[in-house]
GROMACS .gro file of C-alpha atoms in nm:
model
   67
    1MET     CA    1  -3.150   2.797  -8.236
    2ILE     CA    2  -3.480   2.608  -8.269
    3ASN     CA    3  -3.297   2.298  -8.400
    4GLU     CA    4  -3.072   2.305  -8.095
    5ILE     CA    5  -3.371   2.320  -7.862
    6VAL     CA    6  -3.540   2.032  -8.043
    7GLU     CA    7  -3.218   1.832  -8.026
    8LEU     CA    8  -3.187   1.896  -7.652
    9GLU     CA    9  -3.550   1.800  -7.592
   10THR     CA   10  -3.494   1.480  -7.790
   11LYS     CA   11  -3.186   1.394  -7.581
   12ILE     CA   12  -3.377   1.466  -7.258
   13ALA     CA   13  -3.665   1.241  -7.366
   14PHE     CA   14  -3.418   0.967  -7.459
   15LEU     CA   15  -3.241   0.994  -7.123
   16GLU     CA   16  -3.570   0.997  -6.928
   17LYS     CA   17  -3.678   0.680  -7.107
   18HIS     CA   18  -3.353   0.504  -7.019
   19ILE     CA   19  -3.363   0.623  -6.658
   20ASN     CA   20  -3.711   0.475  -6.624
   21GLU     CA   21  -3.595   0.146  -6.778
   22LEU     CA   22  -3.297   0.132  -6.542
   23SER     CA   23  -3.525   0.206  -6.248
   24ASP     CA   24  -3.753  -0.084  -6.347
   25VAL     CA   25  -3.455  -0.320  -6.375
   26LEU     CA   26  -3.323  -0.208  -6.038
   27TYR     CA   27  -3.663  -0.263  -5.878
   28ALA     CA   28  -3.684  -0.616  -6.025
   29GLN     CA   29  -3.335  -0.697  -5.900
   30GLN     CA   30  -3.411  -0.572  -5.549
   31LYS     CA   31  -3.732  -0.776  -5.545
   32GLN     CA   32  -3.535  -1.086  -5.651
   33LEU     CA   33  -3.270  -1.017  -5.383
   34ASP     CA   34  -3.540  -0.992  -5.117
   35GLU     CA   35  -3.694  -1.322  -5.231
   36LEU     CA   36  -3.356  -1.496  -5.235
   37GLY     CA   37  -3.279  -1.360  -4.889
   38ALA     CA   38  -3.604  -1.503  -4.755
   39LYS     CA   39  -3.531  -1.839  -4.919
   40TYR     CA   40  -3.180  -1.838  -4.771
   41ILE     CA   41  -3.315  -1.781  -4.421
   42ASN     CA   42  -3.572  -2.057  -4.472
   43LEU     CA   43  -3.308  -2.304  -4.592
   44LYS     CA   44  -3.076  -2.210  -4.306
   45ASP     CA   45  -3.356  -2.275  -4.057
   46GLN     CA   46  -3.433  -2.609  -4.222
   47LEU     CA   47  -3.067  -2.716  -4.205
   48THR     CA   48  -3.047  -2.613  -3.842
   49SER     CA   49  -3.355  -2.819  -3.758
   50ILE     CA   50  -3.213  -3.120  -3.946
   51GLU     CA   51  -2.876  -3.096  -3.769
   52GLN     CA   52  -3.029  -3.065  -3.423
   53PRO     CA   53  -3.383  -3.199  -3.396
   54ASP     CA   54  -3.576  -3.095  -3.086
   55ASN     CA   55  -3.584  -3.446  -2.940
   56MET     CA   56  -3.203  -3.479  -2.971
   57ALA     CA   57  -3.117  -3.130  -2.840
   58GLY     CA   58  -2.921  -3.248  -2.536
   59ALA     CA   59  -2.814  -3.590  -2.659
   60GLU     CA   60  -2.447  -3.494  -2.703
   61ASP     CA   61  -2.419  -3.393  -2.339
   62GLU     CA   62  -2.558  -3.719  -2.199
   63LYS     CA   63  -2.335  -4.017  -2.129
   64PRO     CA   64  -2.407  -4.330  -2.330
   65PRO     CA   65  -2.592  -4.605  -2.137
   66HIS     CA   66  -2.284  -4.828  -2.104
   67TYR     CA   67  -2.105  -4.581  -1.872
   0.00000   0.00000   0.00000
């Protein structure tokens, strides 16, 4: 009976250790996802500003000078 209790306590300690390790990995992955999301938004904003600079915002709608 005592051996069974010790074995169960050992298994519980082992499982708790692995749960904590998995939690740490999950936290690191979420942090990385958040950083990548912020970088994605930044790059998207940069591409948008390159494609349509403020001084050229309405240039497509204007007629060329030879018309």
